[in-house]
Short mmCIF file of C-alpha atoms in Angstrom, two decimals:
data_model
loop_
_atom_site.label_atom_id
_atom_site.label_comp_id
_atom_site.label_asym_id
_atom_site.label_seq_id
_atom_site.Cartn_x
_atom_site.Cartn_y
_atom_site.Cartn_z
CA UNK A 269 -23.79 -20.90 22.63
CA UNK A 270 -25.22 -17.67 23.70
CA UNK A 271 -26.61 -15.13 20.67
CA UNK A 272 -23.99 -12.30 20.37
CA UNK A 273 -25.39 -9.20 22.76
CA UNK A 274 -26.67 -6.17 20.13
CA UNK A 275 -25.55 -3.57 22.51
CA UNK A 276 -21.96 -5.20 22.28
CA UNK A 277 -22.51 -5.47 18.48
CA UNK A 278 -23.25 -2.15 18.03
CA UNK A 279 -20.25 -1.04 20.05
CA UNK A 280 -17.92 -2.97 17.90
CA UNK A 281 -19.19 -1.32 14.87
CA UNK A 282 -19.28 2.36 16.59
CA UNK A 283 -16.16 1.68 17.36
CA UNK A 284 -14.29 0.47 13.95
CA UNK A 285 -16.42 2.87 12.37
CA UNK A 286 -15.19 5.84 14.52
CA UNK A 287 -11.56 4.08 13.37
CA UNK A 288 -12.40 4.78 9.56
CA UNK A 289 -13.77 7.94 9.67
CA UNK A 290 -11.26 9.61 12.16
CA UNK A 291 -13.60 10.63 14.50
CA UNK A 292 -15.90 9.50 17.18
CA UNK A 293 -18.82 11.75 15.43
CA UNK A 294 -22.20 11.85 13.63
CA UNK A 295 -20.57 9.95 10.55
CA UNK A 296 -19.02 7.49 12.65
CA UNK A 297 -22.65 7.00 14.19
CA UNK A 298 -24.81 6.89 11.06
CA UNK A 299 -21.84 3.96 9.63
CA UNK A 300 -22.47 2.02 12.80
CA UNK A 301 -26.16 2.31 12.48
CA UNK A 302 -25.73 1.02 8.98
CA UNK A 303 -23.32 -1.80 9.43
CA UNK A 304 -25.06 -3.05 12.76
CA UNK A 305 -28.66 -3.15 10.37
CA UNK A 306 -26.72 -4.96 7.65
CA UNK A 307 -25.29 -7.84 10.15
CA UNK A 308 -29.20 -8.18 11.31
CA UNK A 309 -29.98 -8.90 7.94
CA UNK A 310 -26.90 -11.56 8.27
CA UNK A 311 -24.72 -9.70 5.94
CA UNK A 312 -20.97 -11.04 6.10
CA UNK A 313 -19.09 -8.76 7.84
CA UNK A 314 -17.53 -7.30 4.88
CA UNK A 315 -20.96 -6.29 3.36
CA UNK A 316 -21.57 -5.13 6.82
CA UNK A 317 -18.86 -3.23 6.27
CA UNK A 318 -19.40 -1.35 3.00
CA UNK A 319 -23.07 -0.58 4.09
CA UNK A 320 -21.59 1.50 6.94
CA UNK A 321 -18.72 3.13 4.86
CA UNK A 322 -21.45 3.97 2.28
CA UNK A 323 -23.80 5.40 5.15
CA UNK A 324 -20.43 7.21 6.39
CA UNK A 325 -19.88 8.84 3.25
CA UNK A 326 -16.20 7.18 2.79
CA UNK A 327 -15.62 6.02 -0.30
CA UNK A 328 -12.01 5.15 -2.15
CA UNK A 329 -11.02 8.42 -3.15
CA UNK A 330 -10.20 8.61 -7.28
CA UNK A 331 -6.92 8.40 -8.89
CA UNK A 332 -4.42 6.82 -6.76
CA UNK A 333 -5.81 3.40 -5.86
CA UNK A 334 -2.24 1.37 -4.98
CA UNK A 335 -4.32 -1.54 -4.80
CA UNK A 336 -1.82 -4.15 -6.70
CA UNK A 337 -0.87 -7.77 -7.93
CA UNK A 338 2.58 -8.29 -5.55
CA UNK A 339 4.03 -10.76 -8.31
CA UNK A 340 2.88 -8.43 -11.01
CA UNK A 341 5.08 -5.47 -9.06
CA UNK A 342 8.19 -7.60 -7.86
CA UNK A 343 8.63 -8.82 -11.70
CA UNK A 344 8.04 -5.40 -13.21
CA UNK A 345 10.47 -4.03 -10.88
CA UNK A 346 13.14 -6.72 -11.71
CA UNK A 347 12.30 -6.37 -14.92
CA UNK A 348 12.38 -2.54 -15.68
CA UNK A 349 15.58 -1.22 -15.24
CA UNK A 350 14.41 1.24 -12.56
CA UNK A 351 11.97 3.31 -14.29
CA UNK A 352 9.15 0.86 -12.89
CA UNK A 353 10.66 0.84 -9.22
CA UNK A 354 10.53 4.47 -9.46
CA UNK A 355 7.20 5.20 -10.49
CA UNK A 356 6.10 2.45 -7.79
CA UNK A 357 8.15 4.68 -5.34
CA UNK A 358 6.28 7.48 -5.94
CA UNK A 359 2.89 5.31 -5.69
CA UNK A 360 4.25 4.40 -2.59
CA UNK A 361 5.32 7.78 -0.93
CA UNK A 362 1.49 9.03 -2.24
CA UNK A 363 0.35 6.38 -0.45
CA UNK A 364 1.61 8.14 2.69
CA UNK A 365 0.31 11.31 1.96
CA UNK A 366 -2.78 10.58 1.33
CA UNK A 367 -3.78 8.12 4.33
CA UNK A 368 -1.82 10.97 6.85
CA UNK A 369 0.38 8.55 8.11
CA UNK A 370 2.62 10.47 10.58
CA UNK A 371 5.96 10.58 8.45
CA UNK A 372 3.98 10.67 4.88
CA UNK A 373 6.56 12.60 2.36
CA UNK A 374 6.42 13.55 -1.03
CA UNK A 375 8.61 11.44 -3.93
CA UNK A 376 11.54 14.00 -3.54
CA UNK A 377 12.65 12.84 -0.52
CA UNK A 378 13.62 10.03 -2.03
CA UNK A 379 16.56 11.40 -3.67
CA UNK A 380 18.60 12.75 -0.69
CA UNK A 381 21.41 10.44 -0.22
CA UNK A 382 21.29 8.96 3.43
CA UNK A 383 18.39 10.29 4.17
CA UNK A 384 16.05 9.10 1.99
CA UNK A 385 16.46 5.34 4.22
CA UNK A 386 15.21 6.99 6.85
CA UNK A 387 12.34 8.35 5.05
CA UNK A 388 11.81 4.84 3.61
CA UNK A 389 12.25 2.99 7.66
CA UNK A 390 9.40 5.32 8.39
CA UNK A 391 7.15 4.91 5.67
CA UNK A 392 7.06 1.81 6.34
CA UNK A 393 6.60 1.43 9.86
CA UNK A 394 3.85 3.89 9.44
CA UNK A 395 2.35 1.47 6.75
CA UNK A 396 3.19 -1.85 9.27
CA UNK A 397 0.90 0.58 11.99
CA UNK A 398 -1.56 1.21 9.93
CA UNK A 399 -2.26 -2.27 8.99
CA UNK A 400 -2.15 -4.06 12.26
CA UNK A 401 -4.83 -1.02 13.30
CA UNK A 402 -7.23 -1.76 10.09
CA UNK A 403 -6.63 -5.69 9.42
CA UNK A 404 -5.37 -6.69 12.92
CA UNK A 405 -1.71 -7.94 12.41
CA UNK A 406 0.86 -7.43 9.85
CA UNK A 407 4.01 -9.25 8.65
CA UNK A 408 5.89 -6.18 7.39
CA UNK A 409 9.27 -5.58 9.19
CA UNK A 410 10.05 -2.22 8.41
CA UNK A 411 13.80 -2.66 9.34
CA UNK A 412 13.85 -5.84 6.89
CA UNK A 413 12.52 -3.38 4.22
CA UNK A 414 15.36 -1.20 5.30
CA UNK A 415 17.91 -3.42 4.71
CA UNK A 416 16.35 -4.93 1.20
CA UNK A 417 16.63 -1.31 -0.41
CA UNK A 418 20.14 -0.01 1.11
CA UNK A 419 21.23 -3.53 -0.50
CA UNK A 420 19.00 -3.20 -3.45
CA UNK A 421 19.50 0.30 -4.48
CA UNK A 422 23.43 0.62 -3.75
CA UNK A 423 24.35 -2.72 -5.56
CA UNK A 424 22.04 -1.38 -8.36
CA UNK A 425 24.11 1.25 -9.15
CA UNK A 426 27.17 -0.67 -9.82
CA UNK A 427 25.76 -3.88 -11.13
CA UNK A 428 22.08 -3.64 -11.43
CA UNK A 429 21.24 -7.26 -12.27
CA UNK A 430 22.20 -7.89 -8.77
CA UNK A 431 20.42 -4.94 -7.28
CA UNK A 432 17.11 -5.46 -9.01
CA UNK A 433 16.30 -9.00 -7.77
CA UNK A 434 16.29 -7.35 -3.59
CA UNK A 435 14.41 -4.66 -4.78
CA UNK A 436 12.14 -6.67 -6.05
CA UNK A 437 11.42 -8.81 -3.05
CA UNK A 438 11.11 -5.32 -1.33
CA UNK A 439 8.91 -4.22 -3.66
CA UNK A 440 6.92 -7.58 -2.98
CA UNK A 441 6.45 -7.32 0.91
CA UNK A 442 5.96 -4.12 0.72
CA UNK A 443 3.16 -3.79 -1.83
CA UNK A 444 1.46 -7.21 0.25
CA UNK A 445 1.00 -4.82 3.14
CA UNK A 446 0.01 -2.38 1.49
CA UNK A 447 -3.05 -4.62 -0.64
CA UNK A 448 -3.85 -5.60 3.35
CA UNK A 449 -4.35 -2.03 4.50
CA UNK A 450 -6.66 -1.13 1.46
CA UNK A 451 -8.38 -4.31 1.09
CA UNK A 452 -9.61 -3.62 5.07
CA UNK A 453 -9.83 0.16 5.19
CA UNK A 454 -11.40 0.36 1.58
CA UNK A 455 -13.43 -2.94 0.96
CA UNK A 456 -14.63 -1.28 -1.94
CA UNK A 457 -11.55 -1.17 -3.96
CA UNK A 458 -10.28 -3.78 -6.20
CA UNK A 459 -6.87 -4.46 -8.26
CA UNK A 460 -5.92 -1.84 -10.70
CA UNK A 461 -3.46 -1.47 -13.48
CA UNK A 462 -3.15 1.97 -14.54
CA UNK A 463 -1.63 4.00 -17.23
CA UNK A 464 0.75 5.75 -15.10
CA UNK A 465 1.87 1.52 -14.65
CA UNK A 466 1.62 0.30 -18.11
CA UNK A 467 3.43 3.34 -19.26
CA UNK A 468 6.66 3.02 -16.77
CA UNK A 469 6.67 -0.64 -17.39
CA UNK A 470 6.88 0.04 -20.85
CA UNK A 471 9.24 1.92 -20.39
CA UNK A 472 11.58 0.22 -18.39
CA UNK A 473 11.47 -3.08 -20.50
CA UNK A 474 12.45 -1.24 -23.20
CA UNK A 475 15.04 0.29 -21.33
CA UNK A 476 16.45 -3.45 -19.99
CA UNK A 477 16.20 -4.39 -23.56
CA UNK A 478 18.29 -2.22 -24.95
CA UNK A 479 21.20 -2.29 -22.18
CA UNK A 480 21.13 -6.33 -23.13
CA UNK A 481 21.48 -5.51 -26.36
CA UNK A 482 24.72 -2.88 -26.15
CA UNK A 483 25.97 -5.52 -23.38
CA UNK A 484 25.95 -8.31 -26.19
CA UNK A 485 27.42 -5.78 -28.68
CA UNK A 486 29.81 -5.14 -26.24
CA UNK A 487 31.12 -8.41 -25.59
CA UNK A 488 31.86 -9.41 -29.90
#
């Protein structure tokens, strides 16, 4: 088998470079130059990778890092009487905003009967876009997602031990695609559990707890 061509090399860096910064530019350049060094060395693409980001000046910005354990969110969310699935929301719809994806919102949104499925269709078909661009495919069916929170957050409000369980498989798919977008746009970031989580989970638990509790007192 033929060595790869450099020139053609080089050009496939330039170019997924130019993809993470934004621009075809100087930045782009000096990440390509960095990367393409890196896989003469025989780096691993993904060292490759963070050698160009570095060279790029891109780093995962601080604070929001959304990078998280699926299981960890789908049993928090089933688990925390919607104080979790709100805060992971919110996580969520920052997400948006902060990548510039072309419907991001804001949290509040989220609260306008009707409406707020629409915002949630498009957040997640910008997310579903954004992946197959960065990682190359995605299994994230926006209009599944769609369905799994109309479900999820209207039976939830009559019954909610019904609700919770399809808003946590939501919460599941939904958080997978979103681990696959940072994991390839930021190969520098790694799983995080932050206050902001342990606090809502908290939270919420106790919240479930204690609506067990009057339900058992209830029912003597």
């Amino acid at each position: 088998m033929a060595p790869p061509d450099p020139d053609a090399v080089f050009h496939f860096w330039l170019d997924r470079m130019a993809r993470h910064v934004g621009a075809s530019d100087e930045r782009a350049h000096a990440g390509a130059t960095a990367a393409f060094a890196a896989w003469q060395r025989g780096a691993p693409d993904d060292a490759a990778l963070r050698e160009g980001r570095k060279a790029a000046g891109l780093y995962p910005r601080p604070g929001l890092e959304f990078y998280r354990n699926p299981v960890r969110v789908a049993l928090l969310v089933l688990l925390s009487g919607g104080f979790y699935q709100l805060w992971w929301l919110w996580e969520t719809f920052a997400l948006g905003v902060r990548e510039r994806f072309p419907h991001g919102k804001s949290l509040p949104w989220i609260l306008i009967p009707i409406y707020n499925l629409v915002v949630i269709y498009q957040n997640a078909a910008d997310l579903r876009e954004a992946e197959q661009r960065y990682a190359g495919s995605s299994g994230l069916q926006p209009w599944l997602l769609l369905v799994l929170m109309a479900v999820g957050l209207t039976t939830a409000r009559v019954f909610f031990p019904i609700g919770l369980p399809v808003l946590a498989v939501a919460a599941y798919l939904n958080q997978t695609s979103i681990n696959r977008y940072i994991a390839a746009r930021y190969p520098e970031s790694r799983p995080t559990i932050g206050a902001g989580e342990i606090v809502f989970a908290v939270l919420g638990i106790i919240f479930t707890l204690l609506a067990i509790i009057g339900f058992l007192s209830a029912g003597r």
